[in-house]
Short mmCIF file of C-alpha atoms in Angstrom, two decimals:
data_model
loop_
_atom_site.label_atom_id
_atom_site.label_comp_id
_atom_site.label_asym_id
_atom_site.label_seq_id
_atom_site.Cartn_x
_atom_site.Cartn_y
_atom_site.Cartn_z
CA MET A 1262 -48.19 -116.61 -99.07
CA GLU A 1263 -49.22 -115.75 -95.52
CA ALA A 1264 -45.58 -115.18 -94.61
CA ASP A 1265 -45.25 -112.67 -97.45
CA GLU A 1266 -48.35 -110.82 -96.27
CA VAL A 1267 -47.00 -110.69 -92.72
CA THR A 1268 -43.69 -109.35 -94.05
CA ILE A 1269 -45.46 -106.66 -96.08
CA ARG A 1270 -47.52 -105.61 -93.04
CA GLU A 1271 -44.38 -105.41 -90.92
CA GLN A 1272 -42.63 -103.29 -93.53
CA ASN A 1273 -45.60 -100.94 -93.76
CA PHE A 1274 -45.74 -100.70 -89.97
CA HIS A 1275 -42.04 -99.90 -89.66
CA SER A 1276 -42.31 -97.40 -92.51
CA GLN A 1277 -45.19 -95.58 -90.79
CA VAL A 1278 -43.35 -95.55 -87.45
CA ARG A 1279 -40.26 -94.13 -89.16
CA GLU A 1280 -42.30 -91.43 -90.92
CA TYR A 1281 -44.10 -90.39 -87.74
CA THR A 1282 -40.78 -90.29 -85.87
CA ILE A 1283 -39.22 -88.04 -88.51
CA CYS A 1284 -42.25 -85.74 -88.49
CA PHE A 1285 -42.15 -85.55 -84.69
CA LEU A 1286 -38.44 -84.73 -84.63
CA LEU A 1287 -38.81 -82.03 -87.30
CA PHE A 1288 -41.75 -80.47 -85.49
CA ALA A 1289 -39.96 -80.64 -82.13
CA ILE A 1290 -37.05 -78.64 -83.58
CA LEU A 1291 -39.42 -76.04 -85.03
CA TYR A 1292 -41.33 -75.84 -81.75
CA ILE A 1293 -38.18 -75.18 -79.70
CA VAL A 1294 -37.01 -72.48 -82.11
CA SER A 1295 -40.47 -70.88 -82.12
CA TYR A 1296 -40.60 -70.91 -78.33
CA PHE A 1297 -37.33 -68.97 -78.02
CA ILE A 1298 -38.49 -66.49 -80.67
CA ILE A 1299 -41.73 -65.75 -78.82
CA ARG A 1300 -39.96 -65.55 -75.46
CA ARG A 1301 -37.64 -62.95 -76.97
CA TYR A 1302 -40.56 -60.65 -77.79
CA LYS A 1303 -42.99 -61.46 -74.97
CA ARG A 1304 -43.46 -58.75 -72.37
CA LYS A 1305 -41.79 -59.68 -69.12
CA ALA A 1306 -44.46 -57.88 -67.09
CA ASP A 1307 -46.95 -60.57 -68.11
CA GLU A 1308 -45.14 -63.19 -66.02
CA GLN A 1309 -47.18 -63.20 -62.80
CA GLU A 1310 -47.73 -66.07 -60.41
CA ASP A 1311 -51.51 -66.23 -60.31
CA GLU A 1312 -54.49 -67.32 -62.41
CA ASP A 1313 -53.53 -64.95 -65.22
CA ALA A 1314 -50.07 -66.53 -65.31
CA ILE A 1315 -51.61 -69.93 -66.07
CA VAL A 1316 -53.76 -68.42 -68.81
CA ASN A 1317 -50.75 -66.62 -70.30
CA ARG A 1318 -48.72 -69.80 -70.20
CA ILE A 1319 -51.40 -71.80 -72.02
CA SER A 1320 -51.78 -69.05 -74.63
CA LEU A 1321 -47.99 -68.99 -74.99
CA PHE A 1322 -47.85 -72.72 -75.71
CA LEU A 1323 -50.68 -72.48 -78.25
CA SER A 1324 -49.00 -69.51 -79.96
CA THR A 1325 -45.71 -71.40 -80.06
CA PHE A 1326 -47.46 -74.38 -81.64
CA THR A 1327 -49.01 -72.09 -84.27
CA LEU A 1328 -45.69 -70.42 -85.06
CA ALA A 1329 -44.05 -73.85 -85.44
CA VAL A 1330 -46.79 -74.88 -87.87
CA SER A 1331 -46.19 -71.65 -89.80
CA ALA A 1332 -42.48 -72.41 -90.03
CA GLY A 1333 -43.31 -75.93 -91.22
CA ALA A 1334 -45.60 -74.53 -93.93
CA VAL A 1335 -42.80 -72.22 -95.11
CA LEU A 1336 -40.27 -75.08 -95.24
CA LEU A 1337 -42.74 -77.50 -96.83
CA LEU A 1338 -42.25 -76.56 -100.48
CA PRO A 1339 -38.42 -76.09 -100.33
CA PHE A 1340 -38.07 -79.41 -98.49
CA SER A 1341 -40.18 -81.16 -101.14
CA ILE A 1342 -38.19 -79.64 -104.00
CA ILE A 1343 -34.80 -80.57 -102.56
CA SER A 1344 -36.06 -84.05 -101.66
CA ASN A 1345 -37.17 -84.63 -105.24
CA GLU A 1346 -33.72 -83.69 -106.55
CA ILE A 1347 -31.94 -85.86 -103.96
CA LEU A 1348 -34.10 -88.89 -104.79
CA LEU A 1349 -33.46 -88.26 -108.48
CA SER A 1350 -29.68 -88.04 -107.97
CA PHE A 1351 -29.36 -91.00 -105.55
CA PRO A 1352 -32.24 -93.36 -106.27
CA GLN A 1353 -30.61 -96.48 -104.76
CA SER A 1354 -28.75 -94.96 -101.83
CA TYR A 1355 -29.22 -96.80 -98.54
CA TYR A 1356 -28.87 -93.63 -96.43
CA ILE A 1357 -31.86 -91.83 -97.94
CA GLN A 1358 -34.39 -94.66 -97.92
CA TRP A 1359 -36.31 -92.76 -95.24
CA LEU A 1360 -36.84 -89.96 -97.77
CA ASN A 1361 -39.70 -91.09 -100.02
CA GLY A 1362 -42.94 -89.95 -101.57
CA SER A 1363 -45.02 -91.26 -98.69
CA LEU A 1364 -43.14 -89.04 -96.21
CA ILE A 1365 -43.54 -85.96 -98.44
CA HIS A 1366 -47.29 -86.57 -98.87
CA GLY A 1367 -47.62 -87.12 -95.13
CA LEU A 1368 -45.89 -83.81 -94.37
CA TRP A 1369 -48.23 -81.94 -96.73
CA ASN A 1370 -51.30 -83.56 -95.14
CA LEU A 1371 -50.06 -82.80 -91.62
CA ALA A 1372 -49.31 -79.19 -92.57
CA SER A 1373 -52.83 -78.77 -93.93
CA LEU A 1374 -54.40 -80.46 -90.89
CA PHE A 1375 -52.43 -78.45 -88.31
CA SER A 1376 -53.01 -75.20 -90.22
CA ASN A 1377 -56.76 -75.77 -90.03
CA LEU A 1378 -56.49 -76.75 -86.38
CA CYS A 1379 -54.49 -73.65 -85.42
CA LEU A 1380 -56.51 -71.23 -87.52
CA PHE A 1381 -60.01 -72.35 -86.52
CA VAL A 1382 -59.53 -73.86 -83.05
CA LEU A 1383 -56.30 -73.12 -81.19
CA MET A 1384 -55.83 -69.42 -81.94
CA PRO A 1385 -59.49 -68.46 -81.32
CA PHE A 1386 -59.35 -70.49 -78.11
CA ALA A 1387 -56.13 -68.73 -77.02
CA PHE A 1388 -57.58 -65.27 -77.71
CA PHE A 1389 -60.95 -65.87 -76.03
CA PHE A 1390 -59.28 -67.68 -73.12
CA LEU A 1391 -56.93 -64.73 -72.63
CA GLU A 1392 -59.79 -62.20 -72.67
CA SER A 1393 -62.31 -64.25 -70.68
CA GLU A 1394 -63.27 -63.57 -67.07
CA GLY A 1395 -66.06 -66.09 -66.50
CA PHE A 1396 -69.82 -65.66 -66.64
CA ALA A 1397 -71.51 -63.51 -64.03
CA GLY A 1398 -72.87 -65.54 -61.16
CA LEU A 1399 -70.34 -68.34 -61.49
CA LYS A 1400 -67.33 -68.93 -59.29
CA LYS A 1401 -64.27 -67.28 -60.73
CA GLY A 1402 -61.46 -69.52 -61.82
CA ILE A 1403 -59.91 -71.44 -64.69
CA LYS A 1404 -63.00 -73.61 -65.18
CA ALA A 1405 -65.27 -70.57 -65.52
CA ARG A 1406 -62.92 -69.03 -68.07
CA ILE A 1407 -62.72 -72.28 -70.04
CA LEU A 1408 -66.54 -72.51 -70.07
CA GLU A 1409 -66.86 -68.95 -71.39
CA THR A 1410 -64.18 -69.65 -74.01
CA LEU A 1411 -65.96 -72.79 -75.24
CA VAL A 1412 -69.27 -70.93 -75.51
CA MET A 1413 -67.58 -68.17 -77.51
CA LEU A 1414 -66.00 -70.78 -79.81
CA VAL A 1415 -69.39 -72.38 -80.47
CA LEU A 1416 -70.92 -68.99 -81.27
CA LEU A 1417 -67.98 -68.17 -83.54
CA ALA A 1418 -68.37 -71.51 -85.35
CA LEU A 1419 -72.07 -70.85 -85.92
CA LEU A 1420 -71.28 -67.36 -87.22
CA ILE A 1421 -68.65 -68.64 -89.65
CA LEU A 1422 -70.97 -71.46 -90.75
CA GLY A 1423 -73.67 -68.93 -91.56
CA ILE A 1424 -71.26 -66.68 -93.46
CA VAL A 1425 -69.93 -69.57 -95.55
CA TRP A 1426 -73.46 -70.79 -96.21
CA VAL A 1427 -74.52 -67.36 -97.47
CA ALA A 1428 -71.36 -67.03 -99.56
CA SER A 1429 -71.93 -70.45 -101.10
CA ALA A 1430 -75.52 -69.54 -101.90
CA LEU A 1431 -74.45 -66.30 -103.59
CA ILE A 1432 -71.58 -67.84 -105.58
CA ASP A 1433 -73.01 -71.25 -106.46
CA ASN A 1434 -76.77 -71.42 -105.89
CA ASP A 1435 -77.07 -75.16 -106.33
CA ALA A 1436 -78.86 -77.72 -104.19
CA ALA A 1437 -75.95 -80.14 -104.40
CA SER A 1438 -73.45 -77.54 -103.21
CA MET A 1439 -75.75 -76.54 -100.34
CA GLU A 1440 -76.18 -80.14 -99.24
CA SER A 1441 -72.44 -80.71 -99.41
CA LEU A 1442 -71.99 -78.15 -96.65
CA TYR A 1443 -73.50 -80.69 -94.27
CA ASP A 1444 -70.37 -82.79 -94.82
CA LEU A 1445 -68.23 -81.01 -92.25
CA TRP A 1446 -64.93 -82.86 -92.72
CA GLU A 1447 -64.86 -83.63 -96.44
CA PHE A 1448 -66.25 -80.39 -97.85
CA TYR A 1449 -66.96 -77.65 -95.32
CA LEU A 1450 -63.50 -77.37 -93.73
CA PRO A 1451 -61.61 -77.68 -97.07
CA TYR A 1452 -63.97 -75.10 -98.60
CA LEU A 1453 -63.45 -72.76 -95.66
CA TYR A 1454 -59.68 -73.29 -95.79
CA SER A 1455 -59.80 -72.58 -99.53
CA CYS A 1456 -61.41 -69.21 -98.79
CA ILE A 1457 -58.78 -68.46 -96.14
CA SER A 1458 -56.04 -69.47 -98.59
CA LEU A 1459 -57.48 -67.13 -101.22
CA MET A 1460 -57.48 -64.27 -98.71
CA GLY A 1461 -53.92 -65.18 -97.74
CA CYS A 1462 -52.83 -65.09 -101.40
CA LEU A 1463 -54.52 -61.70 -101.80
CA LEU A 1464 -52.69 -60.49 -98.69
CA LEU A 1465 -49.43 -61.78 -100.17
CA LEU A 1466 -50.29 -59.98 -103.40
CA LEU A 1467 -50.50 -56.77 -101.39
CA CYS A 1468 -47.50 -57.34 -99.10
CA THR A 1469 -44.92 -58.96 -101.39
CA PRO A 1470 -44.51 -56.12 -103.95
CA VAL A 1471 -44.21 -53.62 -101.09
CA GLY A 1472 -41.72 -55.89 -99.34
CA LEU A 1473 -39.62 -56.38 -102.49
CA SER A 1474 -39.10 -52.62 -102.73
CA ARG A 1475 -38.75 -52.23 -98.97
CA MET A 1476 -36.00 -54.89 -98.76
CA PHE A 1477 -33.45 -52.46 -100.20
CA THR A 1478 -34.14 -50.00 -97.39
CA VAL A 1479 -34.07 -52.70 -94.70
CA MET A 1480 -30.77 -54.15 -95.90
CA GLY A 1481 -29.37 -50.63 -96.18
CA GLN A 1482 -30.15 -50.13 -92.48
CA LEU A 1483 -28.55 -53.43 -91.47
CA LEU A 1484 -25.38 -53.09 -93.55
CA VAL A 1485 -22.66 -50.45 -93.50
CA LYS A 1486 -22.94 -48.12 -96.48
CA PRO A 1487 -19.88 -46.88 -98.38
CA THR A 1488 -18.55 -43.53 -97.14
CA ILE A 1489 -18.46 -41.40 -100.27
CA LEU A 1490 -17.68 -37.70 -99.72
CA GLU A 1491 -18.58 -38.06 -96.04
CA ASP A 1492 -16.63 -37.00 -92.97
CA LEU A 1493 -17.69 -39.43 -90.24
CA ASP A 1494 -15.51 -37.76 -87.61
CA GLU A 1495 -17.28 -34.47 -88.13
CA GLN A 1496 -20.71 -36.13 -87.94
CA ILE A 1497 -19.74 -37.93 -84.73
CA TYR A 1498 -18.49 -34.64 -83.27
CA ILE A 1499 -21.78 -32.89 -84.11
CA ILE A 1500 -23.91 -35.70 -82.71
CA THR A 1501 -21.79 -35.73 -79.53
CA LEU A 1502 -22.42 -32.01 -79.04
CA GLU A 1503 -26.12 -32.58 -79.53
CA GLU A 1504 -26.08 -35.41 -76.97
CA GLU A 1505 -24.31 -33.21 -74.41
CA ALA A 1506 -26.80 -30.38 -75.01
CA ILE A 1507 -29.79 -32.65 -74.39
CA MET A 1508 -28.18 -34.10 -71.26
CA ARG A 1509 -27.57 -30.58 -69.89
CA ARG A 1510 -31.22 -29.72 -70.49
CA LEU A 1511 -32.29 -32.89 -68.68
CA ASN A 1512 -30.04 -32.11 -65.72
CA SER A 1513 -31.39 -28.57 -65.50
CA VAL A 1514 -35.01 -29.70 -65.26
CA SER A 1515 -36.23 -28.85 -61.78
CA SER A 1516 -39.21 -31.19 -61.64
CA PRO A 1517 -39.38 -34.64 -63.29
CA LEU A 1518 -43.09 -34.09 -63.90
CA GLU A 1519 -42.59 -31.45 -66.54
CA TYR A 1520 -44.22 -32.20 -69.86
CA ASN A 1521 -41.03 -32.10 -71.98
CA VAL A 1522 -39.00 -34.63 -69.96
CA LYS A 1523 -40.26 -37.63 -71.91
CA GLN A 1524 -39.69 -35.79 -75.17
CA LEU A 1525 -36.11 -34.99 -74.21
CA GLU A 1526 -35.47 -38.59 -73.15
CA GLN A 1527 -36.82 -39.82 -76.47
CA GLU A 1528 -34.58 -37.38 -78.34
CA LEU A 1529 -31.60 -38.50 -76.26
CA ASN A 1530 -32.27 -42.14 -77.14
CA ASN A 1531 -32.52 -41.23 -80.83
CA VAL A 1532 -29.25 -39.32 -80.70
CA LYS A 1533 -27.48 -42.19 -78.92
CA SER A 1534 -28.81 -44.64 -81.51
CA MET A 1535 -27.57 -42.44 -84.35
CA LYS A 1536 -24.19 -42.06 -82.66
CA THR A 1537 -23.88 -45.83 -82.32
CA LYS A 1538 -24.61 -46.27 -86.04
CA LEU A 1539 -22.02 -43.66 -87.00
CA GLU A 1540 -19.40 -45.30 -84.76
CA ARG A 1541 -20.19 -48.68 -86.32
CA ARG A 1542 -19.73 -47.20 -89.80
CA LYS A 1543 -16.40 -45.73 -88.73
CA MET A 1544 -15.13 -49.02 -87.24
CA ALA A 1545 -16.22 -51.11 -90.26
CA SER A 1546 -13.49 -52.41 -92.53
CA ALA A 1547 -13.03 -51.24 -96.11
CA TRP A 1548 -14.16 -54.65 -97.42
CA GLU A 1549 -17.39 -54.44 -95.44
CA ARG A 1550 -18.12 -50.90 -96.60
CA ASN A 1551 -17.12 -51.10 -100.24
CA LEU A 1552 -17.82 -54.72 -101.15
CA VAL A 1553 -20.54 -56.27 -98.97
CA TYR A 1554 -23.10 -53.49 -99.35
CA PRO A 1555 -22.93 -53.24 -103.18
CA ALA A 1556 -22.89 -57.04 -103.51
CA VAL A 1557 -26.01 -57.44 -101.36
CA MET A 1558 -27.84 -54.68 -103.23
CA ILE A 1559 -26.97 -56.24 -106.60
CA LEU A 1560 -28.06 -59.66 -105.31
CA LEU A 1561 -31.42 -58.27 -104.18
CA LEU A 1562 -31.89 -56.58 -107.54
CA ILE A 1563 -31.08 -59.80 -109.41
CA GLU A 1564 -33.48 -61.89 -107.29
CA THR A 1565 -36.26 -59.36 -107.78
CA ALA A 1566 -35.66 -59.20 -111.54
CA ILE A 1567 -35.66 -63.01 -111.81
CA SER A 1568 -38.94 -63.19 -109.88
CA VAL A 1569 -40.61 -60.70 -112.20
CA LEU A 1570 -39.23 -62.47 -115.30
CA LEU A 1571 -40.52 -65.84 -114.06
CA VAL A 1572 -43.96 -64.34 -113.50
CA ALA A 1573 -43.90 -62.83 -117.01
CA CYS A 1574 -42.94 -66.21 -118.51
CA ASN A 1575 -45.69 -67.88 -116.50
CA ILE A 1576 -48.23 -65.41 -117.94
CA LEU A 1577 -47.19 -66.42 -121.46
CA CYS A 1578 -47.40 -70.11 -120.52
CA LEU A 1579 -50.90 -69.62 -119.13
CA LEU A 1580 -52.02 -68.09 -122.43
CA VAL A 1581 -50.72 -70.94 -124.60
CA ASP A 1582 -50.62 -74.03 -122.36
CA GLU A 1583 -53.41 -75.36 -120.15
CA THR A 1584 -51.03 -77.51 -118.09
CA ALA A 1585 -49.48 -74.33 -116.67
CA MET A 1586 -52.53 -73.95 -114.43
CA PRO A 1587 -51.76 -74.76 -110.76
CA LYS A 1588 -54.59 -77.30 -110.70
CA GLY A 1589 -54.21 -78.53 -114.26
CA SER A 1590 -50.87 -80.31 -114.10
CA ARG A 1591 -50.05 -83.55 -112.36
CA GLY A 1592 -46.43 -84.61 -112.33
CA SER A 1593 -44.94 -88.05 -112.46
CA GLY A 1594 -44.37 -88.27 -108.71
CA ILE A 1595 -41.61 -87.64 -106.20
CA GLY A 1596 -38.14 -88.60 -107.41
CA ASN A 1597 -39.12 -89.51 -110.98
CA ALA A 1598 -38.32 -86.33 -112.91
CA SER A 1599 -36.57 -83.03 -112.27
CA LEU A 1600 -38.85 -80.04 -111.80
CA SER A 1601 -36.40 -77.56 -113.31
CA THR A 1602 -34.73 -77.38 -116.71
CA PHE A 1603 -31.39 -76.63 -115.03
CA GLY A 1604 -31.61 -79.56 -112.63
CA PHE A 1605 -30.21 -79.15 -109.14
CA VAL A 1606 -29.07 -75.57 -109.79
CA GLY A 1607 -32.55 -74.58 -110.94
CA ALA A 1608 -34.09 -76.24 -107.88
CA ALA A 1609 -31.69 -74.34 -105.60
CA LEU A 1610 -32.65 -71.09 -107.33
CA GLU A 1611 -36.35 -71.86 -106.81
CA ILE A 1612 -35.77 -72.46 -103.11
CA ILE A 1613 -33.85 -69.18 -102.76
CA LEU A 1614 -36.65 -67.28 -104.52
CA ILE A 1615 -39.32 -68.89 -102.31
CA PHE A 1616 -37.52 -67.85 -99.13
CA TYR A 1617 -36.89 -64.41 -100.61
CA LEU A 1618 -40.59 -63.96 -101.37
CA MET A 1619 -41.55 -65.08 -97.86
CA VAL A 1620 -39.12 -62.66 -96.18
CA SER A 1621 -40.27 -59.87 -98.50
CA SER A 1622 -43.93 -60.59 -97.72
CA VAL A 1623 -43.26 -60.38 -93.96
CA VAL A 1624 -41.32 -57.13 -94.41
CA GLY A 1625 -44.09 -55.74 -96.59
CA PHE A 1626 -46.75 -56.86 -94.11
CA TYR A 1627 -45.20 -54.89 -91.26
CA SER A 1628 -44.50 -51.94 -93.59
CA LEU A 1629 -48.18 -51.42 -94.35
CA ARG A 1630 -49.79 -48.69 -92.26
CA PHE A 1631 -52.77 -50.84 -91.32
CA PHE A 1632 -50.53 -53.56 -89.83
CA GLY A 1633 -47.80 -51.26 -88.51
CA ASP A 1634 -49.07 -51.51 -84.92
CA PHE A 1635 -48.69 -55.30 -85.09
CA THR A 1636 -44.90 -55.05 -85.22
CA PRO A 1637 -43.50 -57.00 -82.24
CA ARG A 1638 -41.00 -55.30 -79.95
CA LYS A 1639 -38.33 -57.03 -77.93
CA ASP A 1640 -39.50 -57.77 -74.36
CA ASP A 1641 -42.49 -55.47 -74.85
CA THR A 1642 -45.16 -57.41 -76.79
CA THR A 1643 -48.41 -58.41 -75.12
CA MET A 1644 -49.87 -61.89 -75.55
CA THR A 1645 -52.82 -60.49 -77.51
CA LYS A 1646 -50.45 -58.96 -80.04
CA ILE A 1647 -48.40 -62.18 -80.16
CA ILE A 1648 -51.56 -64.13 -81.00
CA GLY A 1649 -52.37 -61.65 -83.77
CA ASN A 1650 -48.85 -61.95 -85.18
CA CYS A 1651 -48.99 -65.75 -85.09
CA VAL A 1652 -52.30 -65.78 -86.96
CA SER A 1653 -50.97 -63.35 -89.56
CA ILE A 1654 -47.77 -65.35 -90.10
CA LEU A 1655 -49.81 -68.56 -90.33
CA VAL A 1656 -52.07 -67.10 -93.05
CA LEU A 1657 -49.06 -65.83 -95.01
CA SER A 1658 -47.04 -69.04 -94.68
CA SER A 1659 -49.99 -71.28 -95.57
CA ALA A 1660 -50.57 -69.26 -98.74
CA LEU A 1661 -46.87 -69.22 -99.71
CA PRO A 1662 -46.84 -72.64 -101.50
CA VAL A 1663 -50.03 -71.71 -103.36
CA MET A 1664 -48.64 -68.33 -104.41
CA SER A 1665 -45.30 -69.85 -105.51
CA ARG A 1666 -47.09 -72.38 -107.71
CA THR A 1667 -49.60 -69.84 -109.03
CA LEU A 1668 -46.85 -67.40 -110.05
CA GLY A 1669 -44.80 -70.13 -111.70
CA ILE A 1670 -41.84 -69.76 -109.33
CA THR A 1671 -41.82 -73.56 -109.11
CA ARG A 1672 -43.46 -76.39 -111.03
CA PHE A 1673 -43.84 -78.64 -108.02
CA ASP A 1674 -47.44 -79.85 -107.79
CA LEU A 1675 -49.40 -78.86 -104.72
CA LEU A 1676 -50.10 -81.96 -102.62
CA GLY A 1677 -52.81 -82.74 -100.09
CA ASP A 1678 -55.54 -80.17 -99.50
CA PHE A 1679 -53.32 -77.44 -100.97
CA GLY A 1680 -54.05 -78.76 -104.46
CA ARG A 1681 -57.80 -79.10 -103.92
CA PHE A 1682 -58.62 -75.40 -103.86
CA ASN A 1683 -61.34 -74.69 -106.41
CA TRP A 1684 -60.12 -71.23 -107.39
CA LEU A 1685 -56.79 -72.68 -108.58
CA GLY A 1686 -58.63 -74.08 -111.60
CA ASN A 1687 -60.12 -70.72 -112.58
CA PHE A 1688 -58.10 -69.36 -115.51
CA TYR A 1689 -59.18 -65.74 -115.08
CA ILE A 1690 -58.33 -65.64 -111.36
CA VAL A 1691 -54.88 -67.16 -111.90
CA LEU A 1692 -54.09 -64.92 -114.89
CA SER A 1693 -55.30 -61.79 -113.07
CA TYR A 1694 -53.20 -62.73 -110.05
CA ASN A 1695 -50.05 -63.03 -112.17
CA LEU A 1696 -50.73 -59.76 -113.99
CA LEU A 1697 -51.41 -57.84 -110.78
CA PHE A 1698 -48.27 -59.21 -109.14
CA ALA A 1699 -46.05 -58.23 -112.08
CA ILE A 1700 -47.61 -54.75 -112.41
CA MET A 1701 -47.59 -53.95 -108.68
CA THR A 1702 -44.00 -55.16 -108.22
CA THR A 1703 -42.81 -53.10 -111.19
CA LEU A 1704 -44.61 -49.99 -109.95
CA CYS A 1705 -43.23 -50.36 -106.41
CA LEU A 1706 -39.68 -50.75 -107.73
CA VAL A 1707 -40.02 -47.78 -110.08
CA ARG A 1708 -41.40 -45.68 -107.22
CA LYS A 1709 -38.53 -46.81 -104.99
CA PHE A 1710 -35.70 -46.02 -107.38
CA THR A 1711 -37.17 -42.76 -108.69
CA SER A 1712 -37.96 -41.26 -105.29
CA ALA A 1713 -34.82 -39.07 -105.28
CA VAL A 1714 -35.59 -37.76 -108.78
CA ARG A 1715 -39.19 -36.98 -107.80
CA GLU A 1716 -38.05 -35.11 -104.69
CA GLU A 1717 -35.66 -32.95 -106.73
CA LEU A 1718 -38.39 -32.20 -109.26
CA LEU A 1719 -40.78 -31.19 -106.49
CA LYS A 1720 -38.13 -28.92 -105.01
CA ALA A 1721 -37.51 -27.35 -108.42
CA LEU A 1722 -41.24 -26.72 -108.85
CA GLY A 1723 -41.61 -25.38 -105.32
CA LEU A 1724 -43.97 -28.17 -104.26
CA ASP A 1725 -41.68 -29.76 -101.66
CA LYS A 1726 -43.61 -28.10 -98.79
CA LEU A 1727 -46.69 -30.12 -99.69
CA HIS A 1728 -44.87 -33.37 -98.73
CA LEU A 1729 -46.20 -35.13 -101.81
CA SER A 1730 -43.37 -37.65 -101.87
CA HIS A 1731 -42.68 -37.97 -98.15
CA ASN A 1732 -44.33 -40.43 -95.89
CA ALA A 1733 -45.21 -39.92 -92.27
CA ARG A 1734 -41.94 -41.34 -90.99
CA ASP A 1735 -39.80 -39.05 -93.14
CA SER A 1736 -41.73 -35.95 -92.15
CA GLU A 1737 -41.52 -36.93 -88.49
CA ALA A 1738 -37.78 -37.54 -88.71
CA ALA A 1739 -37.21 -34.16 -90.35
CA LYS A 1740 -38.69 -32.18 -87.43
CA PRO A 1741 -36.19 -30.03 -85.53
CA SER A 1742 -35.31 -31.14 -82.03
CA ALA A 1743 -35.60 -29.09 -78.88
CA ASN A 1744 -32.04 -27.67 -79.16
CA GLY A 1745 -32.52 -26.43 -82.70
CA HIS A 1746 -30.54 -29.17 -84.50
CA GLN A 1747 -32.01 -31.46 -87.11
CA LYS A 1748 -32.53 -35.08 -86.16
CA THR A 1749 -31.22 -36.23 -89.53
CA LEU A 1750 -27.71 -35.31 -90.61
#
């Protein structure tokens, strides 16, 4: 009997070591990829060899850790779905014994823990540490900056504690709920993370419909469009003449301090960029022009239509079935039953839609005017802006599994602290979220595909000068350049 107990303890020990090793290897890969991504966008001028260099390096490591956690949160739900299908297809395989329910639950718990750690500790520390200078009267140095950062973190924690306390008193004025706030680990942090998750889902509700309509424009800029009734040689000839005219004006400038030099250089860069795009379109093969572009556009349209149809079906399920609630259903466990009616194909489709929604939400986030200044630029992004981008991506990625389950994109149950959010059990919040997502996505798509018709109607009515259907970028691009030519051909 004692020998059996020793054997069981050894098996549990080896199983835990194996799970921690797998988690460490997965996170190490994500960390390395995140580091190279941030280094690609980080401003090179920030690399000094002094006290600020040490601060920047520490902030860089913390931002890299946060971006790796964000990537792990994005991959969490697809990895769980594909793992469930693999365990269901090969239940007795020796090579996938490391893939089990304990590992999946551990990954969800670690994702929740690290998300809280990055959101409430590491990122505030990185920002305050980057902006700190040390208290007046103290010797300047790293220790003084760390002391100021810690004091700011304590003050921020007290401020957030007070805000959550007031919010709890306004929403649920109960003595038991107020006393539960004293339990920092079991109630306060999960409650605070639930509020952050709700705000993240609301942000996704705002960004994803915009991103779904914006994806067609983004892919149209990346791919080569078909040349229908276009003479690329003539356009290249015109743009070459414009480039030569701007270069002659630059060479004729007597003083480099004149006010229009920067404007001419900016116009020259725009003309060169447009010339490069036209030359790429000319050099593209017929297959790339006439097959790849239409296929990608049709694929985007199909994925968007499937997403909207799944949300509509989920709305009907919410009205007739209580188990459709994100917090109301509890499955049979990992590897016991398929989550999709179509089996492995349905699971693959769910994974594709989840990644598509995440990419669309990021595109929509940077397309919004309020967050447009957050867009990172290659080799020209300050550490403060990198920290802001990492926090934004973390909020979006942490809310992605919750949004996917709330919209009915997948039936995989939320594990760990992700399934403990109180608002997931509120029928009116979940139903309103689904309705708003379907309506906003439909309106954005209708606005996208009817923009040309609206512009022609405004021209016919003589209202085109009011710029009712043009945004700021279009009106800016339509301004004539210094040599009299239009910037857009």
